[in-house]
Every structure is written in structure tokens, then in C-alpha cells.
PDB file of C-alpha atoms in Angstrom:
ATOM      1  CA  UNK A   1       9.330  12.865   9.866  1.00 65.00           C
ATOM      2  CA  UNK A   2       9.143  12.947  13.734  1.00 68.00           C
ATOM      3  CA  UNK A   3      12.177  10.560  15.432  1.00 69.00           C
ATOM      4  CA  UNK A   4      12.349   8.649  19.017  1.00 74.00           C
ATOM      5  CA  UNK A   5      14.180  11.400  20.498  1.00 80.00           C
ATOM      6  CA  UNK A   6      13.848  14.055  17.886  1.00 75.00           C
ATOM      7  CA  UNK A   7      12.865  15.543  14.146  1.00 72.00           C
ATOM      8  CA  UNK A   8      14.514  13.380  11.050  1.00 71.00           C
ATOM      9  CA  UNK A   9      15.676  13.931   7.653  1.00 73.00           C
ATOM     10  CA  UNK A  10      12.687  11.280   6.498  1.00 81.00           C
ATOM     11  CA  UNK A  11      10.219  10.434   3.913  1.00 90.00           C
ATOM     12  CA  UNK A  12       7.492   7.578   3.571  1.00 93.00           C
ATOM     13  CA  UNK A  13       7.458   6.282   0.145  1.00 94.00           C
ATOM     14  CA  UNK A  14       4.213   4.531  -1.448  1.00 94.00           C
ATOM     15  CA  UNK A  15       3.617   2.239  -4.571  1.00 95.00           C
ATOM     16  CA  UNK A  16       0.652   0.558  -6.297  1.00 95.00           C
ATOM     17  CA  UNK A  17       1.754  -2.728  -7.433  1.00 95.00           C
ATOM     18  CA  UNK A  18      -0.181  -4.315  -9.659  1.00 94.00           C
ATOM     19  CA  UNK A  19      -0.808  -7.982  -9.675  1.00 91.00           C
ATOM     20  CA  UNK A  20      -0.176  -9.573 -12.488  1.00 91.00           C
ATOM     21  CA  UNK A  21       3.279  -8.588 -12.999  1.00 93.00           C
ATOM     22  CA  UNK A  22       4.212  -7.016 -10.744  1.00 94.00           C
ATOM     23  CA  UNK A  23       4.376  -3.199 -12.300  1.00 96.00           C
ATOM     24  CA  UNK A  24       3.966   0.233 -10.467  1.00 96.00           C
ATOM     25  CA  UNK A  25       1.031   2.208 -10.950  1.00 96.00           C
ATOM     26  CA  UNK A  26       1.426   4.882  -8.840  1.00 95.00           C
ATOM     27  CA  UNK A  27       4.195   5.729  -6.816  1.00 97.00           C
ATOM     28  CA  UNK A  28       4.321   8.930  -4.340  1.00 96.00           C
ATOM     29  CA  UNK A  29       6.571  10.474  -1.844  1.00 96.00           C
ATOM     30  CA  UNK A  30       4.891  11.850   1.276  1.00 94.00           C
ATOM     31  CA  UNK A  31       6.706  13.449   4.550  1.00 90.00           C
ATOM     32  CA  UNK A  32       3.768  11.987   6.700  1.00 89.00           C
ATOM     33  CA  UNK A  33       4.764   9.779   9.242  1.00 85.00           C
ATOM     34  CA  UNK A  34       2.129   7.082   9.546  1.00 87.00           C
ATOM     35  CA  UNK A  35       0.310   6.194   6.412  1.00 90.00           C
ATOM     36  CA  UNK A  36      -2.895   6.881   8.124  1.00 90.00           C
ATOM     37  CA  UNK A  37      -3.938   9.928   5.362  1.00 91.00           C
ATOM     38  CA  UNK A  38      -2.619   8.155   2.684  1.00 92.00           C
ATOM     39  CA  UNK A  39      -5.247   6.830   0.129  1.00 92.00           C
ATOM     40  CA  UNK A  40      -7.110   9.421  -0.880  1.00 92.00           C
ATOM     41  CA  UNK A  41      -3.675  10.178  -2.582  1.00 93.00           C
ATOM     42  CA  UNK A  42      -2.744   6.978  -4.082  1.00 93.00           C
ATOM     43  CA  UNK A  43      -6.376   6.666  -5.146  1.00 93.00           C
ATOM     44  CA  UNK A  44      -5.870   9.751  -7.283  1.00 94.00           C
ATOM     45  CA  UNK A  45      -2.211   8.885  -7.906  1.00 95.00           C
ATOM     46  CA  UNK A  46      -3.338   5.253  -8.993  1.00 94.00           C
ATOM     47  CA  UNK A  47      -5.528   7.114 -11.661  1.00 93.00           C
ATOM     48  CA  UNK A  48      -3.797  10.056 -12.512  1.00 94.00           C
ATOM     49  CA  UNK A  49      -0.168   8.182 -13.341  1.00 93.00           C
ATOM     50  CA  UNK A  50      -1.543   4.548 -14.798  1.00 92.00           C
ATOM     51  CA  UNK A  51      -5.310   6.146 -15.991  1.00 91.00           C
ATOM     52  CA  UNK A  52      -7.401   4.690 -14.360  1.00 90.00           C
ATOM     53  CA  UNK A  53      -9.211   3.902 -11.352  1.00 87.00           C
ATOM     54  CA  UNK A  54      -8.095   0.833  -8.781  1.00 89.00           C
ATOM     55  CA  UNK A  55     -10.278  -1.944  -9.272  1.00 85.00           C
ATOM     56  CA  UNK A  56      -9.535  -3.694  -6.557  1.00 90.00           C
ATOM     57  CA  UNK A  57      -7.702  -2.463  -3.549  1.00 92.00           C
ATOM     58  CA  UNK A  58      -5.291  -4.299  -0.452  1.00 92.00           C
ATOM     59  CA  UNK A  59      -3.527  -1.921   1.649  1.00 92.00           C
ATOM     60  CA  UNK A  60      -2.223  -3.010   5.481  1.00 90.00           C
ATOM     61  CA  UNK A  61      -3.354  -1.884   8.707  1.00 89.00           C
ATOM     62  CA  UNK A  62      -1.262   0.808   8.760  1.00 90.00           C
ATOM     63  CA  UNK A  63      -3.188   2.792   5.942  1.00 91.00           C
ATOM     64  CA  UNK A  64      -7.205   2.340   8.117  1.00 92.00           C
ATOM     65  CA  UNK A  65      -9.084   4.760   9.480  1.00 91.00           C
ATOM     66  CA  UNK A  66     -12.544   5.587   9.603  1.00 92.00           C
ATOM     67  CA  UNK A  67     -11.854   8.196   6.932  1.00 92.00           C
ATOM     68  CA  UNK A  68      -9.728   6.121   4.935  1.00 91.00           C
ATOM     69  CA  UNK A  69     -12.907   3.399   4.805  1.00 93.00           C
ATOM     70  CA  UNK A  70     -15.314   5.622   4.501  1.00 93.00           C
ATOM     71  CA  UNK A  71     -13.075   7.275   2.014  1.00 92.00           C
ATOM     72  CA  UNK A  72     -13.112   3.692  -0.003  1.00 91.00           C
ATOM     73  CA  UNK A  73     -17.500   3.199   0.515  1.00 90.00           C
ATOM     74  CA  UNK A  74     -18.118   6.187  -1.229  1.00 91.00           C
ATOM     75  CA  UNK A  75     -15.669   5.626  -4.147  1.00 86.00           C
ATOM     76  CA  UNK A  76     -17.190   2.175  -4.069  1.00 85.00           C
ATOM     77  CA  UNK A  77     -13.317   0.167  -4.630  1.00 82.00           C
ATOM     78  CA  UNK A  78     -13.552  -2.993  -3.922  1.00 89.00           C
ATOM     79  CA  UNK A  79     -10.716  -2.667  -1.239  1.00 92.00           C
ATOM     80  CA  UNK A  80      -9.456  -5.081   2.090  1.00 92.00           C
ATOM     81  CA  UNK A  81      -7.501  -3.161   4.489  1.00 92.00           C
ATOM     82  CA  UNK A  82      -6.273  -5.361   7.002  1.00 90.00           C
ATOM     83  CA  UNK A  83      -7.499  -2.956  10.536  1.00 89.00           C
ATOM     84  CA  UNK A  84      -4.616  -4.454  13.227  1.00 83.00           C
ATOM     85  CA  UNK A  85      -1.613  -5.168  12.684  1.00 76.00           C
ATOM     86  CA  UNK A  86      -1.792  -9.730  12.983  1.00 66.00           C
ATOM     87  CA  UNK A  87       1.782 -11.471  13.868  1.00 62.00           C
ATOM     88  CA  UNK A  88       3.648 -13.801  11.022  1.00 57.00           C
ATOM     89  CA  UNK A  89       2.352 -16.331  10.508  1.00 60.00           C
ATOM     90  CA  UNK A  90      -0.466 -16.246  13.143  1.00 62.00           C
ATOM     91  CA  UNK A  91      -4.157 -16.960  10.855  1.00 64.00           C
ATOM     92  CA  UNK A  92      -7.591 -14.102  11.223  1.00 61.00           C
ATOM     93  CA  UNK A  93     -10.133 -15.668  13.605  1.00 65.00           C
ATOM     94  CA  UNK A  94     -12.518 -17.420  11.552  1.00 65.00           C
ATOM     95  CA  UNK A  95     -15.794 -15.081  11.213  1.00 63.00           C
ATOM     96  CA  UNK A  96     -18.124 -15.069  14.005  1.00 71.00           C
ATOM     97  CA  UNK A  97     -21.917 -16.432  12.725  1.00 72.00           C
ATOM     98  CA  UNK A  98     -24.613 -13.911  12.233  1.00 71.00           C
ATOM     99  CA  UNK A  99     -26.065 -10.892  11.235  1.00 76.00           C
ATOM    100  CA  UNK A 100     -22.827  -7.170  13.202  1.00 74.00           C
ATOM    101  CA  UNK A 101     -24.034  -6.412  15.958  1.00 74.00           C
ATOM    102  CA  UNK A 102     -26.078  -2.726  15.960  1.00 82.00           C
ATOM    103  CA  UNK A 103     -23.707  -0.062  15.867  1.00 82.00           C
ATOM    104  CA  UNK A 104     -20.993  -1.839  14.258  1.00 85.00           C
ATOM    105  CA  UNK A 105     -18.481   0.368  12.209  1.00 89.00           C
ATOM    106  CA  UNK A 106     -17.261   0.782   8.980  1.00 90.00           C
ATOM    107  CA  UNK A 107     -13.578  -0.694  11.097  1.00 90.00           C
ATOM    108  CA  UNK A 108     -16.429  -3.746  12.178  1.00 89.00           C
ATOM    109  CA  UNK A 109     -17.256  -4.327   9.097  1.00 89.00           C
ATOM    110  CA  UNK A 110     -13.815  -4.390   8.017  1.00 88.00           C
ATOM    111  CA  UNK A 111     -12.729  -7.373  10.289  1.00 89.00           C
ATOM    112  CA  UNK A 112     -16.003  -9.179   9.725  1.00 88.00           C
ATOM    113  CA  UNK A 113     -14.673  -9.099   5.096  1.00 89.00           C
ATOM    114  CA  UNK A 114     -10.806 -10.259   6.005  1.00 88.00           C
ATOM    115  CA  UNK A 115     -12.233 -12.676   8.188  1.00 87.00           C
ATOM    116  CA  UNK A 116     -14.514 -14.569   6.313  1.00 87.00           C
ATOM    117  CA  UNK A 117     -12.324 -17.184   3.703  1.00 87.00           C
ATOM    118  CA  UNK A 118     -12.982 -15.145   0.010  1.00 88.00           C
ATOM    119  CA  UNK A 119     -11.794 -11.884   2.230  1.00 88.00           C
ATOM    120  CA  UNK A 120      -8.980 -13.643   4.258  1.00 87.00           C
ATOM    121  CA  UNK A 121      -7.503 -15.519   0.343  1.00 89.00           C
ATOM    122  CA  UNK A 122      -7.829 -11.984  -1.187  1.00 90.00           C
ATOM    123  CA  UNK A 123      -5.692 -10.387   1.506  1.00 88.00           C
ATOM    124  CA  UNK A 124      -3.306 -12.866   2.094  1.00 86.00           C
ATOM    125  CA  UNK A 125      -2.776 -12.281  -2.338  1.00 87.00           C
ATOM    126  CA  UNK A 126      -0.940  -8.973  -1.124  1.00 87.00           C
ATOM    127  CA  UNK A 127       2.001 -10.795   0.737  1.00 85.00           C
ATOM    128  CA  UNK A 128       3.612 -11.309  -2.986  1.00 89.00           C
ATOM    129  CA  UNK A 129       2.281  -8.234  -4.784  1.00 92.00           C
ATOM    130  CA  UNK A 130       3.934  -5.558  -3.127  1.00 90.00           C
ATOM    131  CA  UNK A 131       6.604  -6.900  -0.577  1.00 90.00           C
ATOM    132  CA  UNK A 132       8.347  -8.273  -3.152  1.00 93.00           C
ATOM    133  CA  UNK A 133       8.499  -5.252  -4.872  1.00 95.00           C
ATOM    134  CA  UNK A 134      10.069  -2.817  -1.993  1.00 93.00           C
ATOM    135  CA  UNK A 135      12.604  -6.086  -1.291  1.00 92.00           C
ATOM    136  CA  UNK A 136      13.575  -5.775  -4.960  1.00 94.00           C
ATOM    137  CA  UNK A 137      14.125  -2.183  -4.913  1.00 95.00           C
ATOM    138  CA  UNK A 138      15.792  -2.335  -1.972  1.00 93.00           C
ATOM    139  CA  UNK A 139      17.851  -6.018  -2.372  1.00 93.00           C
ATOM    140  CA  UNK A 140      17.793  -6.598  -5.174  1.00 89.00           C
ATOM    141  CA  UNK A 141      19.131  -3.106  -6.370  1.00 90.00           C
ATOM    142  CA  UNK A 142      20.713  -1.805  -2.935  1.00 92.00           C
ATOM    143  CA  UNK A 143      18.012   0.879  -3.163  1.00 93.00           C
ATOM    144  CA  UNK A 144      19.025   2.359   0.586  1.00 90.00           C
ATOM    145  CA  UNK A 145      18.131   6.011   0.920  1.00 90.00           C
ATOM    146  CA  UNK A 146      17.705   8.462  -0.174  1.00 91.00           C
ATOM    147  CA  UNK A 147      21.294  10.695  -2.624  1.00 90.00           C
ATOM    148  CA  UNK A 148      19.404  14.447  -2.917  1.00 91.00           C
ATOM    149  CA  UNK A 149      18.146  16.965  -0.035  1.00 90.00           C
ATOM    150  CA  UNK A 150      14.323  18.274  -0.449  1.00 90.00           C
ATOM    151  CA  UNK A 151      11.264  17.072  -0.828  1.00 93.00           C
ATOM    152  CA  UNK A 152      11.070  17.799  -4.869  1.00 96.00           C
ATOM    153  CA  UNK A 153      14.086  15.801  -5.030  1.00 96.00           C
ATOM    154  CA  UNK A 154      13.603  12.845  -3.630  1.00 96.00           C
ATOM    155  CA  UNK A 155       9.808  12.733  -4.696  1.00 97.00           C
ATOM    156  CA  UNK A 156      11.925  13.067  -8.998  1.00 97.00           C
ATOM    157  CA  UNK A 157      14.574  10.098  -7.301  1.00 97.00           C
ATOM    158  CA  UNK A 158      11.131   8.016  -6.383  1.00 97.00           C
ATOM    159  CA  UNK A 159       9.546   8.957  -9.661  1.00 97.00           C
ATOM    160  CA  UNK A 160      13.130   7.248 -11.431  1.00 97.00           C
ATOM    161  CA  UNK A 161      13.984   3.770  -9.057  1.00 96.00           C
ATOM    162  CA  UNK A 162      10.188   2.829  -9.973  1.00 97.00           C
ATOM    163  CA  UNK A 163      10.921   3.664 -13.442  1.00 97.00           C
ATOM    164  CA  UNK A 164      13.483   1.360 -13.496  1.00 96.00           C
ATOM    165  CA  UNK A 165      11.498  -1.726 -12.101  1.00 96.00           C
ATOM    166  CA  UNK A 166       9.268  -1.463 -14.851  1.00 96.00           C
ATOM    167  CA  UNK A 167      11.555  -0.518 -17.522  1.00 96.00           C
ATOM    168  CA  UNK A 168      12.889  -3.933 -15.469  1.00 95.00           C
ATOM    169  CA  UNK A 169      10.275  -5.955 -15.237  1.00 95.00           C
ATOM    170  CA  UNK A 170       9.068  -5.045 -18.718  1.00 95.00           C
ATOM    171  CA  UNK A 171      12.260  -6.167 -20.209  1.00 94.00           C
ATOM    172  CA  UNK A 172      12.640  -9.389 -18.233  1.00 91.00           C
ATOM    173  CA  UNK A 173       8.745  -9.700 -19.620  1.00 90.00           C
ATOM    174  CA  UNK A 174       9.479  -9.104 -22.894  1.00 90.00           C
ATOM    175  CA  UNK A 175      13.515 -11.352 -23.090  1.00 84.00           C
ATOM    176  CA  UNK A 176      12.205 -14.534 -20.426  1.00 68.00           C
TER     177      UNK A 176
END
């Protein structure tokens, strides 16, 4: 991956998390520097690993691109993808009344969708669905870096990390 001054050996981990149980229903590793091209592969991963198409998809602004939003529209996924970064603690501006202007892009339509009361409420749930899972993996379990080298070994190591997360979640659900 491209670093600040040179190329570094780094990986971009992806997870899809089920809302109620916080079980990981899809995981992947890429060497892409950002998430702009990851929606389609992750939807495929969820279908392959979880056995069904996601009913609803919430994604941060790193995933926002016209191609991703068009893909989700074609696949008929109910999606809420942030269109820009939002400062911590700040709320989205209220939805303007009236129809969208002629020539509005798919990104403009998503922005409007997230500005509605119902859209903002749905998207707000994202921070309590996927972010805690990354926190549990990084902080509670101490997984801060990969131990293996090479993309295939990294993919296997990440799959193992995600599987152990799910095993612990299932154990706690059964014995809590």
C-alpha cells in the first residue's frame, strides 16, 4: 500500500457485521488503500460466507462512490452510505423540503436520504454495530498487527481472528 513517503506492507481489512448479535457475517482483506472499490466484493463475500444477500447495508463515507451506489441500486440493496465525513458529535443538516433539483447525482440522492429523519436514524445505528467489533478485536483481544507475511497468509490470519470473535460471541450468547 502507498504510505506517506513510500510503499509499505499493509493490508485493509473488511468486515460485515450482523446488527443484533454483532457476529461477523463477511470478512476480507485487500491491499487497496481505501474502500472505494469494496462494496461489490463485500456484498459477494456476504452472500458467499453468510449464504444470503444483505437485507440492509450501512457503510461509512470511505465506501461512497458513484460506482458503488449504482451497484447497490442495480442489486436492489437497501443501502445507507455516508457521502462525506462528519465531525464527531455533529449532526447532519436537516433535509431540505421539496424535490431534488434536476440533474441531481446518485450521491446527491444518497445525501438527501441520509438527511431525512428515518435515514439519519438508520445510519446512526452503524456506530453501534460495526465499530464495537473492530474495538473488541483491537483492544479487548489485543490484535494490533498481523504476524504472518504475504496476502494469502494474512487472509487466513484475518479469517481466524474473525472466527474467534464469532466463537466468543456465540459462547457469551449461550452462557450469559
